[in-house]
mmCIF file of C-alpha atoms in Angstrom:
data_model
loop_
_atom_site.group_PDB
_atom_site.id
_atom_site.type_symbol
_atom_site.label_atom_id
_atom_site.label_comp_id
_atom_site.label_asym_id
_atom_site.label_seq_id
_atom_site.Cartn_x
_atom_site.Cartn_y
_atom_site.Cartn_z
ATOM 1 C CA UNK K 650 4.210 60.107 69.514
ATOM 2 C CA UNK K 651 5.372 62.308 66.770
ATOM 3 C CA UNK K 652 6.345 61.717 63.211
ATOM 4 C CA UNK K 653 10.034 61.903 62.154
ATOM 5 C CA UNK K 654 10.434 64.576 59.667
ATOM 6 C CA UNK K 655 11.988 62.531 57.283
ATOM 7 C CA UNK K 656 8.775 60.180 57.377
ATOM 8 C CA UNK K 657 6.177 63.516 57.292
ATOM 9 C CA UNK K 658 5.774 63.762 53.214
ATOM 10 C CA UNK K 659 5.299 60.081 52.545
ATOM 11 C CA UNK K 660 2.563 60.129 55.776
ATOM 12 C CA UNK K 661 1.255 63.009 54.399
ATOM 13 C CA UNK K 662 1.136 61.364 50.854
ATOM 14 C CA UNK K 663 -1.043 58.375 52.501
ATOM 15 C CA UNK K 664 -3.178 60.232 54.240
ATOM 16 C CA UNK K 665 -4.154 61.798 51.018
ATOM 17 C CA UNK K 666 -4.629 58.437 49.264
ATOM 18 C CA UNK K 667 -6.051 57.338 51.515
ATOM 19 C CA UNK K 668 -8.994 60.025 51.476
ATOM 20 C CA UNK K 669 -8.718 59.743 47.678
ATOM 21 C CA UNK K 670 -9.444 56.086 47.920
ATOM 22 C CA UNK K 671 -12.232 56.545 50.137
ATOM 23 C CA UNK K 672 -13.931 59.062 47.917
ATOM 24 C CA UNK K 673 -14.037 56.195 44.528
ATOM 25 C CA UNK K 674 -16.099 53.657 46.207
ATOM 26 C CA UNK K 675 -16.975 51.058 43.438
ATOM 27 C CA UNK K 676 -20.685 51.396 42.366
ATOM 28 C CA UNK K 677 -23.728 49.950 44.541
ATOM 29 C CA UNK K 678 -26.069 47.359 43.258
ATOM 30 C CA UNK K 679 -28.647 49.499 41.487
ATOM 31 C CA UNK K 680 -32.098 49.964 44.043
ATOM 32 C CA UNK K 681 -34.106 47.626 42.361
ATOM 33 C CA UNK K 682 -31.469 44.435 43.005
ATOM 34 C CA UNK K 683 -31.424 45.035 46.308
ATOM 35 C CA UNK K 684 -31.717 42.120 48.865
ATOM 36 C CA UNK K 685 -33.277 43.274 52.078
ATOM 37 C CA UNK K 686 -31.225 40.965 54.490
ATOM 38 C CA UNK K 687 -28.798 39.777 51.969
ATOM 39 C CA UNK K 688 -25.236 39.955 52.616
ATOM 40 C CA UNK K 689 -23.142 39.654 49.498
ATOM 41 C CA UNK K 690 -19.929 38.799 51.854
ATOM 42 C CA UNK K 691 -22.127 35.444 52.541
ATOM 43 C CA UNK K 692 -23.311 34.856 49.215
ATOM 44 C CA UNK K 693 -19.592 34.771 48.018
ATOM 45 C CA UNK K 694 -18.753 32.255 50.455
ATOM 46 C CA UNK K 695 -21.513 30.212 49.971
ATOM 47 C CA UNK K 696 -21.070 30.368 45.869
ATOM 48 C CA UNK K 697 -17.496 28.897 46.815
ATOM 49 C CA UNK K 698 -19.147 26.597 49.288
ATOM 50 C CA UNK K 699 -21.724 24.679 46.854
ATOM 51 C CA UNK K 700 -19.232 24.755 44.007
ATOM 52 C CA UNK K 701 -20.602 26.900 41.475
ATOM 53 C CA UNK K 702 -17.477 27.523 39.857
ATOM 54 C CA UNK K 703 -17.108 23.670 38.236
ATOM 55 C CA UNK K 704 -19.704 24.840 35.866
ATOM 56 C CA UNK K 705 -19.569 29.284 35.928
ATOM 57 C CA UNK K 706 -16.841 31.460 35.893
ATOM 58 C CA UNK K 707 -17.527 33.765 39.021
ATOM 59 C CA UNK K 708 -15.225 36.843 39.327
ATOM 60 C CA UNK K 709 -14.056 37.055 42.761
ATOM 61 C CA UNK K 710 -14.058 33.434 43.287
ATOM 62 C CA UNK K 711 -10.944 31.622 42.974
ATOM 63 C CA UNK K 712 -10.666 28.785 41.356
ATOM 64 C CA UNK K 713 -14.566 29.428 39.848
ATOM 65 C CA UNK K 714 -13.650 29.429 35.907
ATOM 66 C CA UNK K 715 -16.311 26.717 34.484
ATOM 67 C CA UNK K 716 -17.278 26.737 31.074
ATOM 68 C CA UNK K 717 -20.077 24.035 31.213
ATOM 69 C CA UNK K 718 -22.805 26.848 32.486
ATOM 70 C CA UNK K 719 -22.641 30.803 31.425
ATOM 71 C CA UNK K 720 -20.084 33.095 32.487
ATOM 72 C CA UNK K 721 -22.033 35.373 35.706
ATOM 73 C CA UNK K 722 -19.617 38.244 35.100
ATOM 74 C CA UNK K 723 -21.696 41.336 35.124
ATOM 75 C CA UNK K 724 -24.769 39.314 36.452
ATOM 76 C CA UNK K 725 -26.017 42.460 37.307
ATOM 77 C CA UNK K 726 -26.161 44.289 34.038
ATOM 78 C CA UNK K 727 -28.318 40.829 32.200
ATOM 79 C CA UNK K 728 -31.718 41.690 31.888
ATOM 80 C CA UNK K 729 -32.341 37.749 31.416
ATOM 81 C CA UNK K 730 -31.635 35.069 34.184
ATOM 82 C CA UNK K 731 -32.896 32.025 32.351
ATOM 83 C CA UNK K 732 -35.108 32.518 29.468
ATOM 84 C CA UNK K 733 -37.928 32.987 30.186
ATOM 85 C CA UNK K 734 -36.859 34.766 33.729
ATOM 86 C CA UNK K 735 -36.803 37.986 34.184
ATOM 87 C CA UNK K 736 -33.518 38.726 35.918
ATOM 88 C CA UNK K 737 -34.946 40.000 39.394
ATOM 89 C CA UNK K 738 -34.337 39.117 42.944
ATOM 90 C CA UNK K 739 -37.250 36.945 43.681
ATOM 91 C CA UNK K 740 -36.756 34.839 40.548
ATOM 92 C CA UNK K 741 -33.003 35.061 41.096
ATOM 93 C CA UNK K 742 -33.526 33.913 44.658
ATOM 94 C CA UNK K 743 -36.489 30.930 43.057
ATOM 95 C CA UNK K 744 -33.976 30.015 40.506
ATOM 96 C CA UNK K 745 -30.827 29.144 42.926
ATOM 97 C CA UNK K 746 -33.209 27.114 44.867
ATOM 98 C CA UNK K 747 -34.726 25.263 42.531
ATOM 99 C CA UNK K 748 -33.694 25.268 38.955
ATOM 100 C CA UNK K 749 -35.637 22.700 37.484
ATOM 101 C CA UNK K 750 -38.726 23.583 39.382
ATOM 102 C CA UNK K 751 -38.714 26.513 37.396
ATOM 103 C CA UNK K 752 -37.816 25.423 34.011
ATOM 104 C CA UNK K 753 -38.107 21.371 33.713
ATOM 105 C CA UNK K 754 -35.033 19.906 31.489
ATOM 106 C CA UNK K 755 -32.637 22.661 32.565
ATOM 107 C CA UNK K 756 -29.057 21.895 32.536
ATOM 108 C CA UNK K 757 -28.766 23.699 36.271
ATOM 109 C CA UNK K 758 -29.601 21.283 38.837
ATOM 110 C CA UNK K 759 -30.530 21.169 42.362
ATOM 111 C CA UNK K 760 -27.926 21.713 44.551
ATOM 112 C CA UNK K 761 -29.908 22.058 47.927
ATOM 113 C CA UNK K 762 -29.443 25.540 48.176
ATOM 114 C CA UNK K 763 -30.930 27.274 51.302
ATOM 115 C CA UNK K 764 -33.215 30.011 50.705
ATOM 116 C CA UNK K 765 -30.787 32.136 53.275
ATOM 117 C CA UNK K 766 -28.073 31.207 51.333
ATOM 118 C CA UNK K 767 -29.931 31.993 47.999
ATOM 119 C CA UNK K 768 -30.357 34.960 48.732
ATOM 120 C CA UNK K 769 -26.662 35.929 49.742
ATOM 121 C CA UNK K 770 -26.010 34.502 46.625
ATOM 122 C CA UNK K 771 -28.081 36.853 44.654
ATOM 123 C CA UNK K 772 -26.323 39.696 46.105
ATOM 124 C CA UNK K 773 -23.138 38.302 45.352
ATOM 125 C CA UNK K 774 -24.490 37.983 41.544
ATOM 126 C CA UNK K 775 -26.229 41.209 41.751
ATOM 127 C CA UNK K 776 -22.610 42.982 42.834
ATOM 128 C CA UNK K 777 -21.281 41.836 39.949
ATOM 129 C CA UNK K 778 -21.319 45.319 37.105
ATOM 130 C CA UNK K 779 -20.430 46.403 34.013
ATOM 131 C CA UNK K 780 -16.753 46.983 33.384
ATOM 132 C CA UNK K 781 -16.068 44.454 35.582
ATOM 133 C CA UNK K 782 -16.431 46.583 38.911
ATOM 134 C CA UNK K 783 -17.250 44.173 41.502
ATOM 135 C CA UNK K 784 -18.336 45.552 45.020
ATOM 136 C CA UNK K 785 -17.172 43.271 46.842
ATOM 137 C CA UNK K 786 -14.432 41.630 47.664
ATOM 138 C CA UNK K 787 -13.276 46.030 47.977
ATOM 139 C CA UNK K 788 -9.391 45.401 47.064
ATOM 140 C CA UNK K 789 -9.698 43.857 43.452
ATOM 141 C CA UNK K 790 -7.825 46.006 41.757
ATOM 142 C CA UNK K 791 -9.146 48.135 38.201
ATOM 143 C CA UNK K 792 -8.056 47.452 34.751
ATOM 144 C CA UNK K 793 -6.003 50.702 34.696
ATOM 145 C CA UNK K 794 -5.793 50.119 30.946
ATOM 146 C CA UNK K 795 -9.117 50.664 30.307
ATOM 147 C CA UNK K 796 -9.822 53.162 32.799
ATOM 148 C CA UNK K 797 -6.645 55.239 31.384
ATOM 149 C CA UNK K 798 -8.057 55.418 27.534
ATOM 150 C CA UNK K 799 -8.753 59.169 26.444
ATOM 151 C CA UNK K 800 -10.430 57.984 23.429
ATOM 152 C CA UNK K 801 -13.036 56.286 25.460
ATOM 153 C CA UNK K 802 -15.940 57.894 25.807
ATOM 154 C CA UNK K 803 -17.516 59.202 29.000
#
């Protein structure tokens, strides 16, 4: 089937954006936050699923804007989990588990969590980077704003 000429520049055009797209993937989840086995797809749908967001706000989640615990926008970037944790898979994974296991008194409590679904949910977290550049869900859109300022730097 052939293209009507009138229709060829705007296929043309997004064909090109299209490629363009394809070549500004957002970043990955730095090697050493990795989750062999971990699907961040799952951990976003469990985070919905146990109701994380009465407490957090959780980018990516709707409906997830809690103020009760921390905000776990750019979860990946903290270099603390829960003082005095180390913000690392395995404690990550330990934490979401068991919270007060880990640190008696906390204000996190048990919630059941799996440790399948723990770990989803850590690379859900982990996806979660600076400037607000989540890797997944793929179609939230930038802040063109900020991405658009030449005065910041590089």
């Amino acid at each position: 089937m052939s293209v009507s000429p009138k229709l060829r520049p705007w296929t043309a055009w997004a064909g090109s954006l299209a490629l363009l797209l394809a070549g500004c993937g957002r970043p990955e989840t730095p090697d050493h936050l990795k989750i062999a086995g971990a699907d961040a797809e799952r951990g976003h749908e469990a985070i919905a699923r146990y109701g994380c967001g009465a407490c957090h706000r959780v980018p990516g989640v709707p409906g997830a804007e809690g103020l009760v615990g921390p905000p776990l926008d750019h979860f990946g970037e903290r270099g603390l989990l829960a003082r005095p944790l180390r913000n690392r898979p395995a404690p990550l994974i330990a934490w979401l588990v068991d919270p007060p296991a880990l640190i008696p008194g906390t204000g996190m409590p048990d919630m059941d969590v799996t440790p399948r679904d723990a770990r989803d949910m850590a690379a859900y977290l982990y996806s979660l980077q600076a400037d607000e550049q989540i890797i997944w869900p793929p179609e939230v859109p930038l802040d063109r704003e900020r991405y658009d300022d030449p005065d910041r730097p590089d």
